Amino acid sequence: MIRIFNNFLRLLFIARTLARHDALFFLDNFERLPLYVVVLRKVMPVFALGAARSKDLRDGERLANALRELGPSFIKLGQALSVRADLIGEEMVLDLGNLRDRLPPFSFEKARETIEYELEAPLEELFADFNPEPVAAASIAQVHFATVREMVPAPTEADPDAKEEVLRDVAVKILRPGVESAFESDLQLFFWLAELAERYQPHFRRLRLTKIVEIMADSVELEMDLRMEASAASEMAENFADDPEFGVPEIDWQRTARRVMTQSRVDGISISKKEELVAAGHDLNALSDNVIRVFLFQVLRDGFFHADMHHGNLFVTADGCLVAVDFGIMGRMSRETRLFMAEMLHAFLTRDYKRAAEIHFEAGYVPRHKSLDSFAQACRSIGEPILGRPVSEISIARLLVQLFQITETFEMETQPQLLLLQKTMVTAEGVAQSLNPDINFWESAEPTVAHWMRENMGIEAQAADVMKDGIALMRKIPAIVTRADDLLSEMEAREKARADLMELEESATQQRRIRGGYLLGGVVLGAVAAYLVVLAA
């Protein structure tokens, strides 16, 4: 009851903020709502004092402004919704996709307090210099530039082991004070709203809103521990260790803790600054191709991808290397899911719609009672308007958006594990197109996808899988034999115990019979003796 009351109060505040931005329009699309929500929808605009008059803005723009004002949890929610064209429409997807985490910075005193508490040392001991002004302030954390002292080898003829002190530039990321509790409160509200939506709108159940909120909660939990982000950066650095065209900042583990992360500073130009990139002599077309290549390597080759690859998180160094930052949101994909995605995209882009439909059925994404031929026809209705255009106009992101729009017709449940991938693919394509408007995602992606499919889906790959499975089985054989031997020994022990128990029971029965015979004999002898005594008397 207390939870419902708290959620209702929070909902009132949220509704007032949405009303101020004239962003309660989405409630009009519900078929039926609880009475108190209907009343709220009618009266809230009246009480939304100081309402932002933004009739000239689109619905999605007004909603984005309201979510930005509501804070970090709602910015994350807007980003999650920005990949659900089947739920909110393509136009609103574009508007919410423009959400950026822009919040006022917290004070330097709070930053110092967090650093010294987490790293258990005074700020002056940890850093040679620390800029009190943040260079970036987002919904979850803010970043300060600093320098650290390091002793590096400087051998001389007189002293081969000599060292000298150098200064190294770093970036320090610090969580916002109280951000954990703020997210926890809002996530409870999101769960409650998802449950209400699924209860009062049965057709929403296939969207698995509760599951989506669970994934969001898991993602936020990881983001709240900067050690996990540092670990993700370290893993991706290993995956691309031999790649000269993609880099990851080096983590300073000695100055990293749960709420503080220190990494090497990126000396480069933001990929959003096209004029500066051109002035520095960079080839924008090559950078555009590299964005797609790196994205596909992360997804297909590694199954571990940066799920927030927007312009603000990508930089270009002087030698043309693409460097990513902010590894708080990461995605993982099993090999089976990667195979599905690769084959599905390949089927669409080669116009093999029957195979595209079969892949969805084989993956269990479409219920078996639905018609395979009808789903293939639906796939064709999506693919032809897109693929029939000139190659420069083909958009993989648009293809995915269109594909998700047919899910309701065929009772397809939302696949939460694919949402991050869809969001990242749309974002990566957007970044690539901002550098080269004429880029064709498929032309850039085809060599990487085709090579990966040959290696992972060809006859040799299948034979390798069989061989791998066989080797794995052979490795298990000793354990299987040992387990079987243990089971046989256990069965023998049980059988012996049962035999011993039966023998004991039989022995006990015989002893009872003997004792019974002795007792009966005693009774008879006693009776005879008594009879003789009576006769003698």
Coordinates of C-alpha atoms in Angstrom, one line a residue:
M1 CA 0.0 0.0 0.0
I2 CA 2.8 2.4 0.9
R3 CA 4.6 1.5 -2.4
I4 CA 1.4 2.4 -4.4
F5 CA 1.0 5.7 -2.5
N6 CA 4.6 6.7 -3.1
N7 CA 4.4 5.7 -6.8
F8 CA 1.2 7.7 -7.1
L9 CA 2.7 10.8 -5.6
R10 CA 5.7 10.5 -7.9
L11 CA 3.3 9.9 -10.8
L12 CA 1.5 13.2 -10.0
F13 CA 4.8 15.1 -10.2
I14 CA 5.7 13.4 -13.5
A15 CA 2.3 14.1 -14.9
R16 CA 2.6 17.7 -14.0
T17 CA 5.9 18.0 -15.7
L18 CA 4.6 16.2 -18.8
A19 CA 1.5 18.5 -18.8
R20 CA 3.8 21.6 -18.6
H21 CA 5.4 20.4 -21.9
D22 CA 2.0 19.4 -23.4
A23 CA 3.3 15.8 -23.5
L24 CA 0.4 13.8 -22.1
F25 CA -0.8 13.0 -25.6
F26 CA 0.2 9.3 -25.4
L27 CA -2.6 8.6 -22.9
D28 CA -5.1 9.3 -25.6
N29 CA -4.0 6.2 -27.4
F30 CA -5.0 3.7 -24.6
E31 CA -8.2 1.8 -25.1
R32 CA -9.1 1.8 -21.4
L33 CA -7.4 3.2 -18.4
P34 CA -8.0 3.2 -14.6
L35 CA -10.5 5.9 -13.6
Y36 CA -7.9 7.9 -11.7
V37 CA -5.7 8.1 -14.7
V38 CA -8.6 9.3 -16.9
V39 CA -9.3 12.0 -14.3
L40 CA -5.6 12.9 -14.1
R41 CA -5.4 13.3 -17.9
K42 CA -8.3 15.7 -17.8
V43 CA -7.4 17.9 -14.9
M44 CA -3.6 18.0 -14.9
P45 CA -3.2 20.5 -17.8
V46 CA -5.3 22.9 -15.8
F47 CA -2.9 22.8 -12.8
A48 CA 0.3 22.7 -14.8
L49 CA 1.2 26.3 -14.0
G50 CA 3.8 27.8 -16.2
A51 CA 3.1 25.3 -18.9
A52 CA 5.6 25.4 -21.7
R53 CA 3.7 26.5 -24.8
S54 CA 5.3 24.5 -27.5
K55 CA 2.5 23.8 -30.0
D56 CA 4.9 24.4 -32.8
L57 CA 6.9 21.4 -31.7
R58 CA 6.2 17.8 -32.7
D59 CA 4.9 15.3 -30.1
G60 CA 8.2 13.6 -29.9
E61 CA 10.1 16.9 -29.4
R62 CA 7.8 17.9 -26.5
L63 CA 8.1 14.4 -24.9
A64 CA 11.9 14.6 -25.2
N65 CA 12.0 18.0 -23.5
A66 CA 9.8 16.7 -20.7
L67 CA 12.0 13.5 -20.2
R68 CA 15.1 15.6 -20.1
E69 CA 13.7 17.8 -17.4
L70 CA 12.6 14.8 -15.3
G71 CA 16.2 13.6 -15.0
P72 CA 18.5 10.7 -15.6
S73 CA 16.1 7.8 -15.3
F74 CA 13.7 9.3 -17.8
I75 CA 16.4 10.2 -20.2
K76 CA 17.4 6.5 -20.1
L77 CA 13.7 5.6 -20.7
G78 CA 13.5 7.9 -23.6
Q79 CA 16.6 6.3 -25.1
A80 CA 15.1 2.9 -24.6
L81 CA 11.9 4.0 -26.3
S82 CA 13.9 5.5 -29.2
V83 CA 14.3 2.0 -30.8
R84 CA 10.6 1.0 -30.4
A85 CA 9.1 2.3 -33.7
D86 CA 6.4 -0.5 -33.4
L87 CA 5.3 1.1 -30.2
I88 CA 5.7 4.9 -30.7
G89 CA 6.1 5.4 -34.5
E90 CA 9.0 6.3 -36.7
E91 CA 8.8 10.1 -36.2
M92 CA 8.9 10.0 -32.5
V93 CA 11.8 7.5 -32.6
L94 CA 13.8 10.2 -34.4
D95 CA 12.9 12.8 -31.9
L96 CA 13.7 10.7 -28.9
G97 CA 16.9 9.6 -30.6
N98 CA 18.1 13.1 -30.2
L99 CA 18.0 12.9 -26.4
R100 CA 21.4 13.7 -24.9
D101 CA 22.4 13.5 -21.2
R102 CA 22.8 17.2 -20.4
L103 CA 22.5 18.1 -16.8
P104 CA 24.1 20.8 -14.6
P105 CA 27.3 19.7 -13.0
F106 CA 27.6 19.0 -9.3
S107 CA 30.1 20.9 -7.2
F108 CA 33.9 20.3 -7.0
E109 CA 33.6 19.8 -3.2
K110 CA 31.3 16.8 -3.9
A111 CA 33.7 15.5 -6.5
R112 CA 36.6 15.8 -4.1
E113 CA 34.6 14.1 -1.3
T114 CA 33.7 11.1 -3.6
I115 CA 37.2 10.7 -4.9
E116 CA 38.9 10.8 -1.4
Y117 CA 36.3 8.4 0.1
E118 CA 36.5 5.9 -2.7
L119 CA 40.3 6.0 -3.2
E120 CA 41.1 6.4 0.5
A121 CA 43.7 9.2 -0.1
P122 CA 43.8 13.0 -0.3
L123 CA 43.2 14.4 -3.8
E124 CA 46.6 16.1 -3.8
E125 CA 48.3 12.7 -3.3
L126 CA 46.4 11.0 -6.0
F127 CA 46.7 13.7 -8.7
A128 CA 49.5 16.2 -9.6
D129 CA 46.8 18.5 -10.9
F130 CA 43.0 18.3 -10.9
N131 CA 40.8 20.7 -12.9
P132 CA 37.8 21.7 -10.7
E133 CA 35.7 22.5 -13.7
P134 CA 34.1 19.4 -15.3
V135 CA 34.5 19.0 -19.1
A136 CA 31.3 17.0 -19.4
A137 CA 28.3 16.5 -17.1
A138 CA 25.8 13.7 -17.9
S139 CA 22.9 12.1 -16.2
I140 CA 24.9 9.6 -14.2
A141 CA 28.4 11.1 -13.9
Q142 CA 30.6 13.9 -14.8
V143 CA 34.2 14.0 -16.1
H144 CA 37.2 16.1 -14.9
F145 CA 40.6 16.4 -16.6
A146 CA 43.6 15.8 -14.3
T147 CA 47.3 14.8 -14.5
V148 CA 49.1 12.1 -12.5
R149 CA 52.8 11.6 -11.6
E150 CA 54.4 8.4 -12.8
M151 CA 57.9 6.9 -12.4
V152 CA 59.2 5.5 -15.7
P153 CA 62.5 3.8 -16.5
A154 CA 65.2 6.2 -17.6
P155 CA 68.4 4.1 -17.6
T156 CA 71.8 5.7 -17.9
E157 CA 75.3 4.3 -18.1
A158 CA 75.9 5.2 -14.5
D159 CA 72.6 3.8 -13.3
P160 CA 70.8 1.3 -15.6
D161 CA 67.9 1.1 -13.1
A162 CA 67.4 4.9 -12.9
K163 CA 63.8 6.2 -13.2
E164 CA 62.4 9.7 -13.7
E165 CA 59.1 11.3 -12.9
V166 CA 56.7 12.2 -15.7
L167 CA 53.2 13.6 -15.9
R168 CA 50.4 11.8 -17.7
D169 CA 47.1 13.3 -18.7
V170 CA 44.0 11.5 -17.5
A171 CA 40.2 11.8 -17.4
V172 CA 38.4 11.1 -14.1
K173 CA 34.8 10.0 -14.2
I174 CA 32.8 10.5 -11.0
L175 CA 29.2 9.3 -10.2
R176 CA 26.7 11.9 -9.3
P177 CA 25.9 12.0 -5.5
G178 CA 22.6 10.2 -4.8
V179 CA 22.2 8.9 -8.3
E180 CA 21.8 5.3 -7.1
S181 CA 18.8 6.1 -4.9
A182 CA 17.2 8.3 -7.6
F183 CA 17.4 5.5 -10.1
E184 CA 16.1 2.9 -7.6
S185 CA 13.0 5.0 -6.9
D186 CA 12.2 5.6 -10.6
L187 CA 12.8 2.0 -11.6
Q188 CA 10.3 0.9 -9.0
L189 CA 7.9 3.3 -10.6
F190 CA 8.7 2.0 -14.1
F191 CA 8.0 -1.6 -12.9
W192 CA 4.6 -0.5 -11.5
L193 CA 3.7 1.3 -14.7
A194 CA 4.7 -1.7 -16.8
E195 CA 2.6 -3.9 -14.7
L196 CA -0.4 -1.5 -15.0
A197 CA 0.0 -1.3 -18.8
E198 CA 0.1 -5.1 -19.2
R199 CA -2.9 -5.5 -16.9
Y200 CA -5.1 -2.9 -18.6
Q201 CA -3.8 -3.3 -22.1
P202 CA -3.6 -7.0 -22.9
H203 CA -2.2 -6.4 -26.4
F204 CA 0.9 -4.8 -24.7
R205 CA 1.9 -8.1 -23.1
R206 CA 3.7 -9.2 -26.2
L207 CA 5.9 -6.2 -25.8
R208 CA 7.1 -7.6 -22.5
L209 CA 7.4 -4.2 -20.9
T210 CA 8.3 -5.7 -17.5
K211 CA 11.1 -7.6 -19.1
I212 CA 12.4 -4.4 -20.8
V213 CA 12.4 -2.6 -17.5
E214 CA 14.3 -5.5 -16.0
I215 CA 17.0 -5.2 -18.7
M216 CA 17.1 -1.5 -18.1
A217 CA 17.5 -2.1 -14.3
D218 CA 20.3 -4.5 -14.9
S219 CA 22.0 -2.1 -17.3
V220 CA 21.7 0.8 -14.7
E221 CA 23.0 -1.5 -12.0
L222 CA 26.2 -2.1 -14.0
E223 CA 26.5 1.6 -14.8
M224 CA 26.4 2.4 -11.1
D225 CA 29.6 0.5 -10.6
L226 CA 32.4 2.2 -12.5
R227 CA 34.7 -0.8 -12.0
M228 CA 32.4 -2.7 -14.4
E229 CA 32.8 0.0 -17.0
A230 CA 36.5 -0.1 -16.5
S231 CA 36.4 -3.9 -17.0
A232 CA 34.3 -3.5 -20.2
A233 CA 36.8 -1.0 -21.6
S234 CA 39.7 -3.4 -20.7
E235 CA 38.0 -6.3 -22.4
M236 CA 37.2 -4.3 -25.6
A237 CA 40.8 -3.1 -25.7
E238 CA 42.0 -6.7 -25.7
N239 CA 39.6 -7.6 -28.5
F240 CA 41.0 -4.8 -30.7
A241 CA 44.6 -5.0 -29.5
D242 CA 45.9 -5.6 -33.0
D243 CA 43.6 -3.2 -34.8
P244 CA 45.4 0.1 -35.7
E245 CA 42.2 1.8 -36.7
F246 CA 40.3 1.5 -33.4
G247 CA 41.4 2.3 -29.8
V248 CA 40.2 2.3 -26.2
P249 CA 41.5 4.5 -23.4
E250 CA 43.8 2.7 -20.9
I251 CA 42.4 2.2 -17.5
D252 CA 44.3 3.5 -14.4
W253 CA 43.3 0.7 -12.0
Q254 CA 45.1 2.3 -9.1
R255 CA 42.7 5.3 -9.2
T256 CA 39.5 3.4 -10.1
A257 CA 36.9 2.3 -7.6
R258 CA 33.1 1.8 -7.5
R259 CA 32.2 5.5 -7.9
V260 CA 35.4 6.8 -9.5
M261 CA 37.1 5.7 -12.8
T262 CA 40.4 7.1 -14.1
Q263 CA 41.6 6.5 -17.7
S264 CA 44.0 7.9 -20.2
R265 CA 42.9 11.2 -21.8
V266 CA 41.9 11.0 -25.4
D267 CA 43.7 13.5 -27.5
G268 CA 41.5 13.7 -30.5
I269 CA 38.6 15.5 -32.3
S270 CA 35.0 14.6 -31.6
I271 CA 33.5 12.8 -34.6
S272 CA 30.6 15.3 -34.5
K273 CA 32.9 18.2 -35.6
K274 CA 33.1 17.6 -39.3
E275 CA 34.8 20.9 -40.2
E276 CA 37.6 20.3 -37.7
L277 CA 38.1 16.7 -39.0
V278 CA 38.3 18.0 -42.6
A279 CA 40.7 20.8 -41.5
A280 CA 42.9 18.2 -39.8
G281 CA 43.1 16.2 -43.1
H282 CA 40.9 13.2 -42.2
D283 CA 39.1 11.3 -44.9
L284 CA 35.4 11.4 -43.8
N285 CA 34.4 8.6 -46.1
A286 CA 37.1 6.3 -44.7
L287 CA 36.0 7.2 -41.1
S288 CA 32.4 6.5 -42.0
D289 CA 33.3 3.0 -43.3
N290 CA 35.4 2.4 -40.2
V291 CA 32.5 3.2 -37.9
I292 CA 30.5 0.4 -39.5
R293 CA 33.4 -2.0 -39.7
V294 CA 34.1 -1.6 -36.0
F295 CA 30.5 -2.0 -35.1
L296 CA 30.2 -5.2 -37.0
F297 CA 33.4 -6.6 -35.6
Q298 CA 32.1 -6.0 -32.1
V299 CA 28.7 -7.6 -32.8
L300 CA 29.6 -10.5 -35.1
R301 CA 33.2 -11.3 -34.2
D302 CA 33.2 -10.6 -30.5
G303 CA 29.5 -10.7 -29.4
F304 CA 30.4 -7.8 -27.1
F305 CA 29.5 -4.3 -28.3
H306 CA 29.5 -0.7 -27.2
A307 CA 25.8 0.0 -27.0
D308 CA 26.1 3.8 -26.8
M309 CA 28.1 4.7 -29.9
H310 CA 26.7 8.2 -30.5
H311 CA 28.8 11.2 -31.7
G312 CA 29.7 12.3 -28.2
N313 CA 31.5 9.0 -27.4
L314 CA 33.7 8.8 -30.5
F315 CA 36.9 10.7 -31.2
V316 CA 39.5 10.7 -34.0
T317 CA 43.2 10.9 -33.2
A318 CA 45.8 12.6 -35.3
D319 CA 46.7 9.4 -37.1
G320 CA 43.1 8.7 -38.0
C321 CA 42.4 6.1 -35.3
L322 CA 38.8 5.9 -34.1
V323 CA 38.6 6.0 -30.2
A324 CA 35.5 5.2 -28.2
V325 CA 34.8 6.3 -24.6
D326 CA 32.0 5.7 -22.1
F327 CA 31.6 1.9 -21.8
G328 CA 28.8 2.1 -19.2
I329 CA 26.2 0.5 -21.5
M330 CA 27.5 -2.7 -23.2
G331 CA 25.7 -5.5 -25.1
R332 CA 26.4 -9.2 -25.4
M333 CA 25.1 -11.6 -27.9
S334 CA 25.3 -15.4 -27.9
R335 CA 26.7 -17.1 -31.0
E336 CA 23.2 -18.4 -31.8
T337 CA 21.8 -14.8 -31.8
R338 CA 24.7 -13.6 -34.0
L339 CA 24.0 -16.4 -36.5
F340 CA 20.3 -15.4 -36.6
M341 CA 21.0 -11.7 -37.1
A342 CA 23.6 -12.3 -39.8
E343 CA 21.5 -14.8 -41.8
M344 CA 18.4 -12.6 -41.4
L345 CA 20.1 -9.5 -42.7
H346 CA 21.7 -11.5 -45.6
A347 CA 18.3 -13.0 -46.5
F348 CA 16.6 -9.6 -46.7
L349 CA 19.4 -8.0 -48.6
T350 CA 19.5 -10.8 -51.2
R351 CA 15.6 -10.7 -51.4
D352 CA 15.3 -14.2 -50.1
Y353 CA 12.1 -13.5 -48.2
K354 CA 11.1 -17.1 -47.8
R355 CA 14.4 -17.8 -46.0
A356 CA 14.0 -14.6 -43.9
A357 CA 10.6 -16.0 -42.7
E358 CA 12.1 -19.4 -42.1
I359 CA 14.8 -17.9 -39.9
H360 CA 12.3 -16.2 -37.7
F361 CA 10.3 -19.4 -37.3
E362 CA 13.4 -21.5 -36.6
A363 CA 14.4 -19.0 -33.9
G364 CA 11.0 -19.3 -32.3
Y365 CA 10.3 -15.6 -32.7
V366 CA 7.0 -16.2 -34.6
P367 CA 4.4 -18.6 -33.2
R368 CA 4.2 -21.9 -35.0
H369 CA 0.5 -21.6 -35.7
K370 CA 1.1 -18.6 -38.0
S371 CA 1.5 -19.0 -41.7
L372 CA 5.1 -19.2 -43.0
D373 CA 4.1 -18.0 -46.4
S374 CA 2.1 -15.1 -45.0
F375 CA 5.1 -14.0 -42.9
A376 CA 7.3 -14.3 -46.0
Q377 CA 4.8 -12.0 -47.8
A378 CA 5.0 -9.5 -44.9
C379 CA 8.8 -9.6 -45.1
R380 CA 8.6 -8.8 -48.8
S381 CA 6.3 -5.9 -48.1
I382 CA 9.1 -4.5 -45.9
G383 CA 12.1 -5.3 -48.0
E384 CA 11.0 -4.3 -51.5
P385 CA 10.2 -0.6 -50.8
I386 CA 13.6 -0.2 -49.2
L387 CA 15.7 -2.5 -51.4
G388 CA 14.1 -1.3 -54.6
R389 CA 15.7 2.1 -54.1
P390 CA 19.2 3.1 -55.3
V391 CA 21.9 1.6 -53.2
S392 CA 22.8 5.0 -51.7
E393 CA 19.3 5.1 -50.2
I394 CA 19.2 1.7 -48.6
S395 CA 19.0 2.0 -44.8
I396 CA 19.6 -1.1 -42.6
A397 CA 18.2 0.9 -39.6
R398 CA 15.0 1.6 -41.5
L399 CA 14.7 -2.1 -42.5
L400 CA 14.9 -3.1 -38.9
V401 CA 12.4 -0.5 -37.8
Q402 CA 9.9 -1.7 -40.5
L403 CA 10.5 -5.3 -39.5
F404 CA 9.5 -4.6 -35.9
Q405 CA 6.3 -3.0 -37.0
I406 CA 4.8 -6.3 -38.2
T407 CA 5.4 -8.0 -34.9
E408 CA 1.8 -7.3 -33.6
T409 CA 0.2 -8.8 -36.7
F410 CA 2.0 -12.1 -36.2
E411 CA 1.8 -12.1 -32.4
M412 CA 5.6 -11.9 -32.1
E413 CA 6.9 -11.3 -28.6
T414 CA 9.5 -8.6 -28.1
Q415 CA 13.0 -10.0 -28.0
P416 CA 14.6 -7.9 -25.3
Q417 CA 18.1 -9.2 -26.0
L418 CA 17.9 -7.6 -29.5
L419 CA 16.7 -4.1 -28.4
L420 CA 20.2 -2.9 -27.5
L421 CA 21.5 -4.3 -30.8
Q422 CA 18.8 -2.5 -32.8
K423 CA 19.4 0.8 -30.9
T424 CA 23.2 0.5 -31.5
M425 CA 22.8 -0.4 -35.2
V426 CA 20.5 2.7 -35.8
T427 CA 23.0 4.9 -33.9
A428 CA 26.0 3.5 -35.7
E429 CA 24.4 4.1 -39.1
G430 CA 23.4 7.6 -38.1
V431 CA 27.0 8.4 -37.1
A432 CA 28.3 6.9 -40.4
Q433 CA 25.8 8.9 -42.5
S434 CA 26.6 12.1 -40.7
L435 CA 30.2 11.7 -42.0
N436 CA 29.2 10.5 -45.5
P437 CA 25.5 11.1 -46.4
D438 CA 25.9 8.8 -49.5
I439 CA 27.2 5.8 -47.5
N440 CA 25.4 2.6 -48.1
F441 CA 25.4 0.6 -44.9
W442 CA 25.2 -2.8 -46.7
E443 CA 28.0 -2.0 -49.2
S444 CA 30.2 -1.1 -46.2
A445 CA 29.0 -4.1 -44.2
E446 CA 28.8 -6.7 -46.8
P447 CA 32.4 -7.8 -46.9
T448 CA 32.6 -8.1 -43.1
V449 CA 29.2 -9.9 -42.8
A450 CA 29.9 -12.2 -45.8
H451 CA 33.4 -13.1 -44.4
W452 CA 31.9 -13.8 -41.0
M453 CA 29.1 -16.0 -42.5
R454 CA 31.6 -18.0 -44.5
E455 CA 33.7 -18.6 -41.4
N456 CA 30.8 -19.4 -39.1
M457 CA 28.0 -20.8 -41.4
G458 CA 29.8 -22.5 -44.2
I459 CA 30.5 -26.2 -44.7
E460 CA 34.0 -25.8 -43.1
A461 CA 32.5 -24.0 -40.1
Q462 CA 29.8 -26.6 -39.7
A463 CA 32.4 -29.4 -39.9
A464 CA 34.5 -27.5 -37.4
D465 CA 31.5 -27.2 -35.1
V466 CA 30.9 -31.0 -35.3
M467 CA 34.6 -31.5 -34.7
K468 CA 34.5 -29.1 -31.7
D469 CA 31.4 -30.8 -30.3
G470 CA 33.1 -34.2 -30.8
I471 CA 36.2 -33.0 -29.0
A472 CA 34.1 -31.6 -26.2
L473 CA 32.3 -34.9 -25.9
M474 CA 35.6 -36.8 -25.9
R475 CA 36.8 -34.5 -23.1
K476 CA 33.7 -35.3 -21.2
I477 CA 34.1 -39.1 -21.6
P478 CA 36.4 -39.6 -18.6
A479 CA 34.1 -37.6 -16.4
I480 CA 31.1 -39.6 -17.8
V481 CA 32.9 -42.9 -17.2
T482 CA 33.8 -41.8 -13.7
R483 CA 30.3 -40.7 -13.0
A484 CA 28.9 -44.0 -14.3
D485 CA 31.4 -45.9 -12.2
D486 CA 30.3 -43.9 -9.2
L487 CA 26.7 -44.6 -9.9
L488 CA 27.4 -48.3 -10.3
S489 CA 29.3 -48.3 -7.0
E490 CA 26.4 -46.4 -5.4
M491 CA 23.9 -48.9 -6.8
E492 CA 26.0 -51.9 -5.5
A493 CA 26.3 -50.3 -2.1
R494 CA 22.6 -49.7 -2.0
E495 CA 22.0 -53.3 -3.1
K496 CA 24.4 -54.6 -0.5
A497 CA 22.8 -52.4 2.2
R498 CA 19.4 -53.8 1.1
A499 CA 20.6 -57.4 1.3
D500 CA 22.2 -56.7 4.7
L501 CA 18.9 -55.2 5.9
M502 CA 16.9 -58.2 4.6
E503 CA 19.4 -60.5 6.3
L504 CA 19.0 -58.5 9.6
E505 CA 15.3 -58.6 9.3
E506 CA 15.3 -62.4 8.6
S507 CA 17.6 -62.9 11.6
A508 CA 15.4 -60.8 13.8
T509 CA 12.4 -62.8 12.7
Q510 CA 14.1 -66.0 13.5
Q511 CA 15.1 -64.7 16.9
R512 CA 11.6 -63.6 17.5
R513 CA 10.4 -67.1 16.6
I514 CA 13.0 -68.7 18.9
R515 CA 12.0 -66.4 21.7
G516 CA 8.4 -67.2 21.0
G517 CA 9.1 -70.9 21.1
Y518 CA 11.0 -70.6 24.4
L519 CA 8.1 -68.6 25.9
L520 CA 5.6 -71.1 24.7
G521 CA 7.6 -73.9 26.0
G522 CA 7.9 -72.1 29.4
V523 CA 4.2 -71.6 29.5
V524 CA 3.5 -75.3 28.7
L525 CA 6.1 -76.5 31.3
G526 CA 4.6 -74.2 33.8
A527 CA 1.1 -75.4 33.1
V528 CA 2.3 -79.1 33.4
A529 CA 4.1 -78.4 36.7
A530 CA 1.0 -76.7 38.0
Y531 CA -1.2 -79.6 37.0
L532 CA 1.2 -82.1 38.7
V533 CA 1.1 -80.1 41.9
V534 CA -2.7 -80.1 41.9
L535 CA -2.7 -83.9 41.4
A536 CA -0.2 -84.4 44.3
A537 CA -2.4 -82.4 46.6

